[in-house]
Coordinates of C-alpha atoms in Angstrom, one line a residue:
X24 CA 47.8 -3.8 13.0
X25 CA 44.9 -1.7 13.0
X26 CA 41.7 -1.0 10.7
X27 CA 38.0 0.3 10.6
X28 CA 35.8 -2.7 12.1
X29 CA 36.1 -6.1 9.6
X30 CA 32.5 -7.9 9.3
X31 CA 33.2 -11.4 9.5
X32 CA 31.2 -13.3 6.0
X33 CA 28.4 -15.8 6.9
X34 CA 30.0 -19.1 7.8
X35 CA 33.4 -17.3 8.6
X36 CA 33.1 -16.8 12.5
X37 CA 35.6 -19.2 13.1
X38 CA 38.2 -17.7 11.0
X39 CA 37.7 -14.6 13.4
X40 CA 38.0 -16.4 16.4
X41 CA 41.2 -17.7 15.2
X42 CA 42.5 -14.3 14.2
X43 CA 41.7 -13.7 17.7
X44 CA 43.5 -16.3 19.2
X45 CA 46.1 -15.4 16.8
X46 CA 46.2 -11.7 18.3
X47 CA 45.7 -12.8 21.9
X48 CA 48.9 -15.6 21.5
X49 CA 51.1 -12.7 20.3
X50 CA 50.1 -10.2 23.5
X51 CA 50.1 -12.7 25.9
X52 CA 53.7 -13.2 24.2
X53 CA 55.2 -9.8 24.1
X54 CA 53.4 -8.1 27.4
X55 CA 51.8 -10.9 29.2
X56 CA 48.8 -11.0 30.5
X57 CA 48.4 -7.4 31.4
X58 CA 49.0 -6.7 27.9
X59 CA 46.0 -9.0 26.5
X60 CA 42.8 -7.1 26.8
X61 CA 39.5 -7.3 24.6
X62 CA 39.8 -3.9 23.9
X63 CA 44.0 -4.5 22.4
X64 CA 43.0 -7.4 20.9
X65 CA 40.0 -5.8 19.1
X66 CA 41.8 -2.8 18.1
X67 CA 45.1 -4.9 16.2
X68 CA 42.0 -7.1 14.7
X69 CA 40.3 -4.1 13.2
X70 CA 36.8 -4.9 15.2
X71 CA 35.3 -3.2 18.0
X72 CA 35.0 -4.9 21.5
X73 CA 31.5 -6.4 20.9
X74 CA 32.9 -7.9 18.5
X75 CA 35.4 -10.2 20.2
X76 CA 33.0 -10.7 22.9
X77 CA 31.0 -12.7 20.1
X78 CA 33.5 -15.5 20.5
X79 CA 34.3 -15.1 24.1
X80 CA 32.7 -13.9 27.1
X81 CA 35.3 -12.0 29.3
X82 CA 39.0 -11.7 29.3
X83 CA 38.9 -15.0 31.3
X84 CA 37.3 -16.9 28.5
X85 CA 39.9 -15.7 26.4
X86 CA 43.3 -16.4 28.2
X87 CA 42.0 -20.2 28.7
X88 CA 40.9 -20.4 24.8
X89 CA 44.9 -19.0 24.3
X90 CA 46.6 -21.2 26.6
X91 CA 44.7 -24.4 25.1
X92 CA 45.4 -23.5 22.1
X93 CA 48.3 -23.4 22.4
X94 CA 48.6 -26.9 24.8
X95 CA 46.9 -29.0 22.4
X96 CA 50.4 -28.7 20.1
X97 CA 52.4 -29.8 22.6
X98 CA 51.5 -33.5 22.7
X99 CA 51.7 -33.6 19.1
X100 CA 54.9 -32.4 19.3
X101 CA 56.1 -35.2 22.2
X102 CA 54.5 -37.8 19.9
X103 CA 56.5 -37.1 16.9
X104 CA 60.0 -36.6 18.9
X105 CA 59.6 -40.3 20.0
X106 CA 57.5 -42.1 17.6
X107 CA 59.5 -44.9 15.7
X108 CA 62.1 -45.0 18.8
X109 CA 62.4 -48.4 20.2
X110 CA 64.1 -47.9 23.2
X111 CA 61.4 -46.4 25.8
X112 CA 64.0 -44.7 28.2
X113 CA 65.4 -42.9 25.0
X114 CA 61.6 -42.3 23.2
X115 CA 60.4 -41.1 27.7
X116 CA 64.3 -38.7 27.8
X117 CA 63.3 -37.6 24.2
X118 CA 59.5 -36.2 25.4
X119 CA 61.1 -34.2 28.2
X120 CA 63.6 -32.5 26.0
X121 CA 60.9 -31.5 24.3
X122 CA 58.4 -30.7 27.2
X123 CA 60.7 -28.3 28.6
X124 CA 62.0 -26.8 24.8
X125 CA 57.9 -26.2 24.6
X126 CA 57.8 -24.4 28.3
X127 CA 60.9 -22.3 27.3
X128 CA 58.6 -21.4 23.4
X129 CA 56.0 -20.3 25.3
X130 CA 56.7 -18.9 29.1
X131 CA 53.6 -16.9 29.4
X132 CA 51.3 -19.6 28.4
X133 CA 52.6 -21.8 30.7
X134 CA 53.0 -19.8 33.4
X135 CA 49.5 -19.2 33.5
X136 CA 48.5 -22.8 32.8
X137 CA 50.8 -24.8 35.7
X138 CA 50.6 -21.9 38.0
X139 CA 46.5 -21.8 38.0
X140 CA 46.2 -18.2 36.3
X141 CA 44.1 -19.9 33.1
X142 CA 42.5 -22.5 36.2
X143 CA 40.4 -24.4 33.5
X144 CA 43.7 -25.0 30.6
X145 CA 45.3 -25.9 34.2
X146 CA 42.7 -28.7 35.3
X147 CA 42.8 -30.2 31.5
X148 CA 46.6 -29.8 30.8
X149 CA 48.2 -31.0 34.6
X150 CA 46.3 -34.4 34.7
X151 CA 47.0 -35.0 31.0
X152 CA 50.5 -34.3 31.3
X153 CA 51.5 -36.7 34.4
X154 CA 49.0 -39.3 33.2
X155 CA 51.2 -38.7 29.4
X156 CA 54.3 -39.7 31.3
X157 CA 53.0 -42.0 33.6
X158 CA 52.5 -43.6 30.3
X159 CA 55.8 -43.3 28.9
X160 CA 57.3 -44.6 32.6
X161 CA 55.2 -47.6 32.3
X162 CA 56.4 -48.8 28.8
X163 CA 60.2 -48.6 30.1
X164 CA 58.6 -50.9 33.0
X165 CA 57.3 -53.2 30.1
X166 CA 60.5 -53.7 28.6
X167 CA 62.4 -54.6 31.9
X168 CA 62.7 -51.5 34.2
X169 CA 62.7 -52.4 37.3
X170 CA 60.2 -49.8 39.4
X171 CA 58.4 -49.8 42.5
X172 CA 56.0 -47.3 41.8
X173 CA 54.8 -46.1 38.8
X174 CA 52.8 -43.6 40.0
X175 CA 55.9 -41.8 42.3
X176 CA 58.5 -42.3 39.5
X177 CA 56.5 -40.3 37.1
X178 CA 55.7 -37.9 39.4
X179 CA 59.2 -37.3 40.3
X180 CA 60.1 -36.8 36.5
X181 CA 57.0 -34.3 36.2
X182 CA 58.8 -32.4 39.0
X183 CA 62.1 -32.5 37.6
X184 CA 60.8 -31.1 33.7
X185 CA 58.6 -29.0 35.4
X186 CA 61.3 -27.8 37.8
X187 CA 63.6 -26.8 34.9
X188 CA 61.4 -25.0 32.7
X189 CA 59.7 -22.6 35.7
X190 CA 63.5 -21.8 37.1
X191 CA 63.8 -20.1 34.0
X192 CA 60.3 -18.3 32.7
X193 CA 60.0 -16.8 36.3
X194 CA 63.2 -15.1 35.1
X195 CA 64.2 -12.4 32.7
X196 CA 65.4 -13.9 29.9
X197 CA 68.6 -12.0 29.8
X198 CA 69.9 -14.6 33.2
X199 CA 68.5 -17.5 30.9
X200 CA 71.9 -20.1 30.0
X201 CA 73.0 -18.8 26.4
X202 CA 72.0 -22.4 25.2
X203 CA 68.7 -23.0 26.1
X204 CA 69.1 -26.7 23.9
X205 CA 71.7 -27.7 25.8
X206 CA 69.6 -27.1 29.3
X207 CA 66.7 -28.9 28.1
X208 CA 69.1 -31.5 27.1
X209 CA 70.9 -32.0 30.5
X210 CA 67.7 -31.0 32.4
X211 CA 66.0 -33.9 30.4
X212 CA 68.5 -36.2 30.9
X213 CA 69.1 -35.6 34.8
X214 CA 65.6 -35.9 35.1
X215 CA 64.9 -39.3 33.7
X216 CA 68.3 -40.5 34.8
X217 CA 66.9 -39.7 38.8
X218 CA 63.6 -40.8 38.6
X219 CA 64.3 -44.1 36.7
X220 CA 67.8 -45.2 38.4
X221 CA 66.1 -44.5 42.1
X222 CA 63.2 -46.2 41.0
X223 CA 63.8 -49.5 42.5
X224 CA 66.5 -49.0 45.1
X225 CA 67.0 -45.1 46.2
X226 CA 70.6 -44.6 47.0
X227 CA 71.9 -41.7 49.4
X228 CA 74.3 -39.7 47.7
X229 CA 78.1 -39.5 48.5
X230 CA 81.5 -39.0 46.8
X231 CA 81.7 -42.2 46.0
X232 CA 78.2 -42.6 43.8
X233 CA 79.1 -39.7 41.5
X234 CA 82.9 -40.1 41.0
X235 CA 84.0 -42.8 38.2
X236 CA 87.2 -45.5 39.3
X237 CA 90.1 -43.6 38.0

């Protein structure tokens, strides 16, 4: 998509800069960051480089106005997977499935967010995630979990969401499991299983915790 240089209207900036964002979410998506460049996403927005640099200062600017963007959907999207559930540990498995469904959508974006590339999206959106589930582990504590720390237990959930989703986007996507739901699904559920069941009383495993009386 490319054009002589579009004059935004008076009072229309910020539909530009949302273009922009627009243009810079689908580079980041097909090339990554070496793909997203003032000067590409100028060109597919049919402005010249000054132009962008109206709405943000330096590539840098621009990457972390992507990547919050694009963060600020996911906790409306773990608030609508478990609002109206009424059993915590299903509404807290629920939020990782979708957690690592939203890592797998967007694997450049959070690359660059948890692994410090886009540092300020990675200060905002790392301490609002674990203090989001800290939440969610303290409302199955409410209704009768027993846990010793609520602090450690979320943080060894965060670890095992965050786990599953980075084995995969570090990957080419052709090694990826053919059914990405069903990963999120067991990855959810392993994760929320380990961190609330050795909560109280971590057990070592052996043969004998993992196979069922016959």
């Amino acid at each position: 998509m490319t054009g002589s240089r579009v004059r935004a209207a008076k009072g229309q900036g910020g539909l530009l800069r949302e273009q922009l964002l627009d243009i810079a979410d689908q580079l980041l998506e097909d090339g990554g960051t070496d793909a997203l460049t003032i000067r590409a996403v100028a060109t597919s927005a049919g402005v010249t480089p000054p132009a962008v640099y109206l709405h943000f200062a330096s590539k840098r600017e621009l990457v972390h106005a992507t990547c919050l963007r694009v963060w600020s959907s996911l906790f409306i999207e773990l608030e609508a997977v478990s609002k109206g559930i009424q059993d915590p540990v299903t509404a807290l498995y629920e939020t990782c499935v979708a957690y690592i469904a939203f890592g797998l959508r967007h694997p450049s974006q959070y690359r660059l967010v948890m692994d410090g590339g886009a540092t300020e999206a990675s200060r905002r959106n790392e301490d609002a995630c674990f203090r989001y589930f800290r939440d969610k582990v303290a409302a199955c504590v409410d209704a009768g979990v027993s846990v010793e720390s609520i602090t450690e237990t979320a943080r060894l959930l965060c670890s095992g969401v965050h786990g599953a989703v980075s084995l995969l986007i570090h990957q080419e996507r052709d090694v990826w499991p053919p059914d990405t739901a069903r990963y999120a699904d067991r990855a959810a559920s392993s994760a929320v299983h380990g961190a609330l069941l050795t909560a109280s009383h971590p057990s070592r495993p052996s043969m004998s915790t993992v196979i069922r009386p016959g």
